[in-house]
CSV table of C-alpha atoms in Angstrom, one decimal:
chain,number,residue,atom,x,y,z
P,226,MET,CA,-35.8,-14.3,-26.2
P,227,THR,CA,-33.2,-15.3,-28.7
P,228,PRO,CA,-30.5,-17.6,-27.3
P,229,PRO,CA,-26.8,-16.9,-28.1
P,230,THR,CA,-25.1,-18.5,-31.1
P,231,PRO,CA,-24.4,-22.0,-30.1
P,232,PRO,CA,-20.8,-23.1,-29.8
P,233,PRO,CA,-19.4,-26.1,-31.6
P,234,THR,CA,-21.3,-29.2,-30.6
P,235,SER,CA,-20.2,-32.8,-30.1
P,236,PRO,CA,-21.5,-35.6,-32.4
P,237,ALA,CA,-23.7,-36.7,-29.5
P,238,GLY,CA,-25.7,-33.5,-29.5
P,239,GLY,CA,-24.2,-31.9,-26.4
P,240,ALA,CA,-22.2,-28.7,-26.3
P,241,ARG,CA,-18.5,-28.6,-25.5
P,242,ALA,CA,-17.2,-26.0,-23.1
P,243,VAL,CA,-15.8,-22.8,-24.5
P,244,ALA,CA,-13.7,-20.5,-22.2
P,245,PRO,CA,-15.0,-16.9,-22.0
P,246,GLU,CA,-12.5,-14.1,-22.7
P,247,SER,CA,-12.8,-12.8,-19.1
P,248,ALA,CA,-11.4,-16.1,-17.7
P,249,ARG,CA,-8.5,-16.0,-20.2
P,250,TRP,CA,-7.5,-12.5,-19.2
P,251,ARG,CA,-7.6,-13.4,-15.5
P,252,ARG,CA,-5.2,-16.2,-16.0
P,253,VAL,CA,-2.9,-13.9,-18.1
P,254,GLY,CA,-3.0,-11.3,-15.3
P,255,LEU,CA,-2.0,-13.8,-12.7
P,256,VAL,CA,0.9,-15.1,-14.8
P,257,LEU,CA,2.2,-11.5,-15.4
P,258,ALA,CA,1.8,-10.5,-11.7
P,259,GLY,CA,4.7,-12.8,-10.5
P,260,PRO,CA,7.4,-11.6,-12.9
P,261,ALA,CA,6.3,-8.0,-12.4
P,262,LEU,CA,6.5,-8.3,-8.6
P,263,LEU,CA,9.9,-9.9,-8.9
P,264,LEU,CA,11.3,-7.1,-11.1
P,265,LEU,CA,9.9,-4.6,-8.6
P,266,ALA,CA,11.6,-6.4,-5.8
P,267,PHE,CA,15.0,-6.3,-7.6
P,268,GLY,CA,14.5,-2.6,-8.5
P,269,VAL,CA,13.9,-1.5,-4.9
P,270,GLY,CA,16.3,-4.1,-3.4
P,271,ASN,CA,13.7,-5.7,-1.1
P,272,ARG,CA,14.5,-9.3,-0.3
P,273,TRP,CA,11.2,-10.0,1.3
P,274,LEU,CA,9.3,-8.7,-1.7
P,275,ALA,CA,11.5,-10.9,-3.9
P,276,LEU,CA,10.7,-13.9,-1.7
P,277,VAL,CA,6.9,-13.2,-2.0
P,278,ALA,CA,7.3,-12.9,-5.8
P,279,CYS,CA,9.2,-16.3,-5.9
P,280,LEU,CA,6.5,-17.9,-3.8
P,281,LEU,CA,3.8,-16.6,-6.2
P,282,LEU,CA,5.7,-17.9,-9.2
P,283,ALA,CA,6.1,-21.3,-7.5
P,284,ALA,CA,2.4,-21.4,-6.7
P,285,LEU,CA,1.5,-20.5,-10.3
P,286,GLY,CA,3.8,-23.1,-11.6
P,287,LEU,CA,2.2,-25.7,-9.3
P,288,ALA,CA,-1.3,-24.6,-10.3
P,289,ALA,CA,-0.3,-24.9,-14.0
P,290,LEU,CA,1.0,-28.5,-13.4
P,291,THR,CA,-2.0,-29.5,-11.4
P,292,ALA,CA,-4.6,-27.7,-13.6
P,293,PRO,CA,-7.4,-30.2,-14.4
P,294,SER,CA,-8.7,-30.6,-17.9
P,295,VAL,CA,-12.4,-30.3,-18.8
P,296,SER,CA,-11.8,-30.2,-22.6
P,297,GLY,CA,-13.4,-33.6,-23.0
P,298,LEU,CA,-16.6,-32.8,-21.0
P,299,VAL,CA,-19.8,-32.8,-23.0
P,300,VAL,CA,-23.1,-31.7,-21.3
P,301,VAL,CA,-26.4,-33.0,-22.6
P,302,VAL,CA,-29.7,-31.7,-21.3
P,303,ARG,CA,-33.1,-33.4,-21.8
P,304,ARG,CA,-36.4,-31.8,-20.8
P,305,PRO,CA,-40.0,-31.6,-22.0
P,306,ALA,CA,-40.6,-29.6,-25.1
P,307,ARG,CA,-43.5,-27.7,-23.5
P,308,ALA,CA,-44.4,-26.3,-20.1
P,309,ALA,CA,-46.6,-23.7,-18.5
P,310,VAL,CA,-45.5,-20.8,-16.3
P,311,GLY,CA,-45.3,-22.0,-12.8
P,312,ASP,CA,-44.7,-25.7,-13.7
P,313,VAL,CA,-41.8,-27.4,-12.0
P,314,VAL,CA,-40.0,-29.2,-14.8
P,315,GLU,CA,-37.4,-32.0,-14.4
P,316,HIS,CA,-34.2,-31.5,-16.4
P,317,VAL,CA,-32.0,-34.5,-16.9
P,318,VAL,CA,-28.4,-33.3,-17.2
P,319,VAL,CA,-25.8,-35.8,-18.4
P,320,VAL,CA,-22.1,-34.8,-18.0
P,321,HIS,CA,-20.0,-37.2,-20.2
P,322,ASN,CA,-16.2,-37.3,-20.1
P,323,GLY,CA,-14.9,-38.0,-23.6
P,324,GLY,CA,-11.3,-37.1,-22.7
P,325,THR,CA,-8.3,-39.1,-21.5
P,326,ARG,CA,-8.0,-37.6,-18.0
P,327,THR,CA,-10.4,-37.6,-15.1
P,328,SER,CA,-12.3,-34.4,-14.8
P,329,PRO,CA,-12.3,-32.5,-11.5
P,330,ALA,CA,-15.2,-32.0,-9.2
P,331,LEU,CA,-16.9,-28.8,-10.3
P,332,VAL,CA,-19.9,-26.6,-10.0
P,333,LEU,CA,-22.5,-26.6,-12.8
P,334,HIS,CA,-24.7,-23.5,-13.3
P,335,LEU,CA,-27.8,-23.6,-15.4
P,336,ALA,CA,-29.3,-20.3,-16.6
P,337,ASP,CA,-31.8,-19.7,-19.3
P,338,ASN,CA,-34.7,-17.2,-19.4
P,339,PRO,CA,-37.8,-19.4,-19.1
P,340,PHE,CA,-36.6,-21.2,-16.0
P,341,SER,CA,-35.2,-20.3,-12.6
P,342,PRO,CA,-31.3,-20.5,-12.4
P,343,GLY,CA,-29.7,-23.5,-10.6
P,344,HIS,CA,-26.3,-24.3,-9.2
P,345,PHE,CA,-25.3,-27.9,-8.6
P,346,GLY,CA,-22.2,-29.9,-7.7
P,347,VAL,CA,-20.8,-32.5,-10.2
P,348,PRO,CA,-18.3,-35.1,-8.9
P,349,ALA,CA,-15.2,-36.1,-10.7
P,350,VAL,CA,-15.8,-38.1,-13.9
P,351,ALA,CA,-13.4,-40.8,-15.1
P,352,PRO,CA,-12.6,-41.0,-18.8
P,353,GLY,CA,-15.4,-42.6,-20.8
P,354,GLU,CA,-17.8,-42.3,-17.9
P,355,ALA,CA,-20.9,-40.1,-17.4
P,356,VAL,CA,-22.8,-38.6,-14.5
P,357,GLU,CA,-26.5,-38.0,-14.6
P,358,LEU,CA,-28.3,-35.3,-12.6
P,359,ARG,CA,-32.0,-34.9,-12.3
P,360,ILE,CA,-32.7,-31.3,-11.6
P,361,ARG,CA,-36.1,-29.7,-10.9
P,362,ARG,CA,-36.5,-26.1,-12.2
P,363,THR,CA,-39.5,-23.8,-12.2
P,364,ALA,CA,-40.7,-22.1,-15.3
P,365,VAL,CA,-40.9,-18.4,-14.3
P,366,VAL,CA,-41.7,-16.6,-17.6
P,367,ARG,CA,-43.3,-17.5,-20.9
P,368,GLY,CA,-41.0,-17.7,-23.9
P,369,ALA,CA,-39.0,-20.0,-26.1
P,370,ALA,CA,-35.4,-21.1,-26.0
P,371,ASP,CA,-33.3,-23.3,-28.2
P,372,GLY,CA,-31.1,-24.6,-25.3
P,373,VAL,CA,-29.7,-24.2,-21.8
P,374,ASP,CA,-26.8,-22.0,-20.9
P,375,VAL,CA,-24.4,-24.3,-19.0
P,376,VAL,CA,-21.5,-22.8,-17.1
P,377,LEU,CA,-18.9,-25.1,-15.6
P,378,GLU,CA,-16.7,-23.7,-12.8
P,379,TRP,CA,-13.7,-25.4,-11.3
P,380,ALA,CA,-10.3,-24.7,-9.6
P,381,ASP,CA,-6.8,-26.1,-9.5
P,382,ALA,CA,-5.5,-28.2,-6.6
P,383,LEU,CA,-4.5,-25.0,-4.6
P,384,GLY,CA,-7.7,-23.2,-5.3
P,385,LEU,CA,-5.6,-20.3,-6.7
P,386,VAL,CA,-7.2,-20.0,-10.1
P,387,VAL,CA,-11.0,-20.4,-10.6
P,388,GLN,CA,-11.9,-21.1,-14.2
P,389,ARG,CA,-15.3,-20.9,-15.9
P,390,ARG,CA,-16.4,-22.3,-19.2
P,391,GLN,CA,-19.8,-21.7,-20.9
P,392,SER,CA,-21.7,-23.7,-23.4
P,393,LEU,CA,-25.2,-24.0,-24.9
P,394,ALA,CA,-26.7,-27.4,-24.5
P,395,PRO,CA,-29.4,-27.9,-27.2
P,396,ALA,CA,-32.8,-28.5,-25.5
P,397,PRO,CA,-35.7,-26.6,-27.3
P,398,VAL,CA,-38.6,-25.6,-25.1
P,399,HIS,CA,-41.7,-23.4,-25.3
P,400,VAL,CA,-43.1,-22.1,-22.0
P,401,HIS,CA,-46.7,-20.9,-22.5
P,402,PRO,CA,-48.9,-18.8,-20.1
P,403,ALA,CA,-50.5,-20.5,-17.2
P,404,PRO,CA,-54.2,-21.0,-17.9
P,405,GLY,CA,-56.5,-18.4,-16.4
P,406,ALA,CA,-60.3,-18.2,-16.3
P,407,VAL,CA,-62.1,-19.2,-19.4
P,408,PRO,CA,-63.5,-16.0,-20.9
P,409,ALA,CA,-67.2,-15.5,-21.3
P,410,LEU,CA,-68.0,-15.5,-25.1
P,411,PRO,CA,-71.1,-13.9,-26.6
P,412,VAL,CA,-73.7,-16.4,-27.9
P,413,PRO,CA,-73.8,-16.2,-31.7
P,414,GLY,CA,-77.2,-15.5,-33.1
P,415,PRO,CA,-78.9,-17.6,-35.8
P,416,ARG,CA,-77.6,-17.3,-39.3
P,417,ALA,CA,-79.7,-15.8,-41.9
P,418,GLY,CA,-81.6,-18.5,-43.9
P,419,ALA,CA,-80.4,-21.2,-41.5
P,420,GLU,CA,-82.7,-24.2,-41.3
P,421,ASP,CA,-82.0,-27.1,-39.0
P,422,LEU,CA,-84.9,-29.4,-40.2
P,423,ALA,CA,-83.7,-32.3,-42.3
P,424,GLY,CA,-87.2,-33.8,-42.9
P,425,VAL,CA,-89.5,-36.4,-41.4
P,426,ARG,CA,-89.4,-40.2,-41.0
P,427,PRO,CA,-91.7,-42.9,-39.7
P,428,PHE,CA,-92.0,-43.2,-35.9
P,429,ARG,CA,-89.8,-45.9,-34.4
P,430,ARG,CA,-89.9,-47.6,-31.0
P,431,GLY,CA,-87.9,-45.4,-28.6
P,432,ASP,CA,-88.6,-42.1,-30.3
P,433,SER,CA,-89.8,-39.3,-28.0
P,434,PRO,CA,-93.4,-38.2,-28.3
P,435,ALA,CA,-92.2,-34.7,-28.4
P,436,ALA,CA,-90.5,-35.4,-31.7
P,437,VAL,CA,-93.8,-36.4,-33.4
P,438,HIS,CA,-94.8,-34.0,-36.2
P,439,TRP,CA,-98.6,-34.2,-35.6
P,440,ARG,CA,-99.6,-32.1,-38.6
P,441,ALA,CA,-97.7,-34.3,-41.0
P,442,SER,CA,-98.9,-37.4,-39.3
P,443,ALA,CA,-102.5,-36.2,-39.7
P,444,ARG,CA,-102.0,-35.7,-43.4
P,445,ARG,CA,-100.7,-39.2,-43.8
P,446,GLY,CA,-103.8,-40.7,-42.1
P,447,GLY,CA,-103.9,-44.1,-40.5
P,448,GLY,CA,-103.3,-47.7,-41.4
P,449,PRO,CA,-104.3,-51.2,-40.4
P,450,THR,CA,-101.9,-51.1,-37.4
P,451,GLY,CA,-102.8,-47.6,-36.3
P,452,PRO,CA,-102.0,-44.0,-37.1
P,453,ALA,CA,-99.0,-43.4,-39.4
P,454,LEU,CA,-96.9,-41.2,-37.1
P,455,VAL,CA,-93.9,-39.4,-38.3
P,456,VAL,CA,-91.1,-37.6,-36.4
P,457,VAL,CA,-89.0,-34.6,-37.2
P,458,GLU,CA,-85.3,-35.2,-38.0
P,459,ARG,CA,-83.0,-32.2,-37.5
P,460,GLU,CA,-79.7,-31.6,-38.9
P,461,THR,CA,-76.7,-31.4,-36.7
P,462,PRO,CA,-75.4,-27.8,-37.1
P,463,PRO,CA,-72.0,-27.7,-38.6
P,464,VAL,CA,-69.2,-26.7,-36.2
P,465,GLY,CA,-66.2,-25.1,-37.8
P,466,ILE,CA,-62.9,-23.9,-36.3
P,467,ARG,CA,-62.9,-21.1,-33.7
P,468,VAL,CA,-60.1,-18.7,-34.4
P,469,VAL,CA,-58.8,-16.5,-31.6
P,470,ALA,CA,-57.4,-13.1,-32.5
P,471,LEU,CA,-55.3,-11.3,-29.9
P,472,PRO,CA,-55.4,-7.6,-29.0
P,473,GLU,CA,-53.5,-4.9,-30.9
P,474,PRO,CA,-50.8,-2.9,-29.2
P,475,ALA,CA,-52.9,0.3,-28.7
P,476,GLU,CA,-55.7,-1.7,-27.0
P,477,VAL,CA,-53.9,-3.2,-24.0
P,478,THR,CA,-51.1,-2.6,-21.5
P,479,ALA,CA,-48.4,-5.2,-21.1
P,480,ALA,CA,-50.0,-6.5,-17.9
P,481,GLU,CA,-53.4,-6.7,-19.6
P,482,PHE,CA,-51.9,-8.5,-22.6
P,483,GLU,CA,-50.5,-11.2,-20.3
P,484,ALA,CA,-53.9,-11.5,-18.6
P,485,VAL,CA,-55.6,-11.9,-22.0
P,486,LEU,CA,-53.0,-14.6,-22.9
P,487,GLN,CA,-53.9,-16.6,-19.8
P,488,GLN,CA,-57.6,-16.4,-20.8
P,489,ALA,CA,-56.8,-17.5,-24.3
P,490,THR,CA,-54.7,-20.4,-23.0
P,491,ALA,CA,-57.7,-21.6,-20.9
P,492,LEU,CA,-60.1,-21.3,-23.8
P,493,LEU,CA,-57.9,-23.1,-26.3
P,494,LEU,CA,-57.1,-25.9,-23.8
P,495,ALA,CA,-60.8,-26.3,-23.0
P,496,ASP,CA,-61.6,-26.6,-26.7
P,497,LEU,CA,-58.7,-29.0,-27.2
P,498,SER,CA,-60.0,-31.2,-24.3
P,499,ALA,CA,-63.5,-31.1,-25.7
P,500,GLY,CA,-62.4,-32.1,-29.2
P,501,ARG,CA,-63.4,-28.8,-30.8
P,502,ARG,CA,-61.2,-27.3,-33.5
P,503,SER,CA,-59.7,-24.0,-32.4
P,504,GLY,CA,-56.8,-22.0,-33.5
P,505,LEU,CA,-54.7,-18.9,-32.7
P,506,LEU,CA,-54.0,-16.1,-35.2
P,507,ASP,CA,-50.4,-14.9,-34.9
P,508,ALA,CA,-48.9,-11.6,-36.1
P,509,ASP,CA,-48.0,-13.1,-39.5
P,510,GLY,CA,-51.5,-14.1,-40.2
P,511,THR,CA,-50.9,-17.8,-39.6
P,512,VAL,CA,-53.6,-19.8,-37.7
P,513,HIS,CA,-52.0,-22.4,-35.4
P,514,GLU,CA,-54.1,-25.4,-34.3
P,515,GLY,CA,-53.7,-28.2,-31.8
P,516,LEU,CA,-50.7,-28.1,-29.5
P,517,ARG,CA,-49.0,-25.6,-31.8
P,518,VAL,CA,-51.3,-22.9,-30.3
P,519,LEU,CA,-49.3,-23.3,-27.0
P,520,ASP,CA,-46.1,-22.6,-28.9
P,521,ALA,CA,-47.6,-19.6,-30.5
P,522,LEU,CA,-48.9,-18.3,-27.1
P,523,ALA,CA,-45.4,-18.7,-25.6
P,524,VAL,CA,-43.9,-16.1,-28.0
P,525,ALA,CA,-47.0,-14.0,-28.7
P,526,GLN,CA,-46.7,-10.2,-28.8
P,527,PRO,CA,-49.2,-7.4,-29.4
P,528,ALA,CA,-49.4,-6.8,-33.2
P,529,PRO,CA,-52.0,-5.5,-35.7
P,530,ARG,CA,-54.7,-8.1,-36.3
P,531,ARG,CA,-55.1,-9.7,-39.7
P,532,LEU,CA,-58.8,-10.5,-39.5
P,533,GLU,CA,-59.1,-11.4,-43.1
P,534,ALA,CA,-56.7,-14.3,-42.6
P,535,ALA,CA,-58.7,-15.3,-39.5
P,536,GLN,CA,-62.0,-15.2,-41.3
P,537,ALA,CA,-60.6,-17.1,-44.3
P,538,ALA,CA,-59.4,-19.9,-41.9
P,539,ALA,CA,-62.7,-20.0,-40.0
P,540,GLY,CA,-64.8,-20.2,-43.2
P,541,ARG,CA,-68.6,-20.2,-43.3
P,542,ASP,CA,-69.0,-22.7,-40.4
P,543,GLY,CA,-66.5,-21.3,-38.0
P,544,GLU,CA,-66.2,-18.2,-36.0
P,545,VAL,CA,-63.6,-15.5,-35.2
P,546,VAL,CA,-63.2,-14.5,-31.6
P,547,VAL,CA,-61.5,-11.2,-30.9
P,548,ALA,CA,-59.8,-11.1,-27.4
P,549,GLY,CA,-59.8,-8.0,-25.3
P,550,ALA,CA,-58.8,-6.8,-21.9
P,551,HIS,CA,-62.4,-5.6,-21.3
P,552,GLY,CA,-64.4,-8.4,-22.9
P,553,TRP,CA,-64.3,-10.8,-25.9
P,554,ARG,CA,-66.4,-10.4,-29.0
P,555,THR,CA,-67.2,-12.5,-32.1
P,556,ARG,CA,-67.1,-11.4,-35.7
């Protein structure tokens, strides 16, 4: 989901309002309606129609004189950089008036794809002042956005002309899938030539009798203080990175792919919580680790797997896990 090109921004990092073409054409239409109606009244000689045209022109003139200004308004949005689908996320919206006139009371609309839309009232803001709103919005779909589409809507004193201005307030966010069930992974078999024995050492107080190597102890014989027992020391097997590769387009439907993403999110979060290195292979062959896997999951799409890149990242001590809608497998 690619956000629209951002409008000119203020030095403070907020976005200034930019009037859409539709609002400009509506105002032009209302301005032309009065003179057109007046000419029609003179053409047909209808005094009542002329009176209506004059009243419309007077109302438009009054609306123009009392038209509030929002040119100095700057909207800044702050929110967490990451969220999961279904999370209710607080958005802090600051509306600052950098102009010289008090802004009118208006309606603020927030709309961007990852979150549910919202509509909120903003009171009048004096010059140099700011209003802060704390708004809770639900993350409804996974994806990424560079900012929030902010629409300001207000009217003149008579309510004759409603104006709308749209802006993009920078607030980058990644919404990753909600964690599902951790997938069942096949247990890897022993590696060829693998040996977990590091050697033997003398028995120490606190060692378990099960660790005693009796054959080696018998060969050493005894001493003045008793038998020279030795225990087996085992190497800690090396644990490398676990790389998750997602399904290819021909292997899953759209719904199955989203279910696989939920499983992958649960697995990667469990590894992260347990302190195990894990990563996600993206369509470009890049393996993302740590919290960056959540950002990659937010924008993941089915693509051909680059298993050579995954195997290179996993190395000799790691493993590559291929995700699937009907089961996961290791390579």
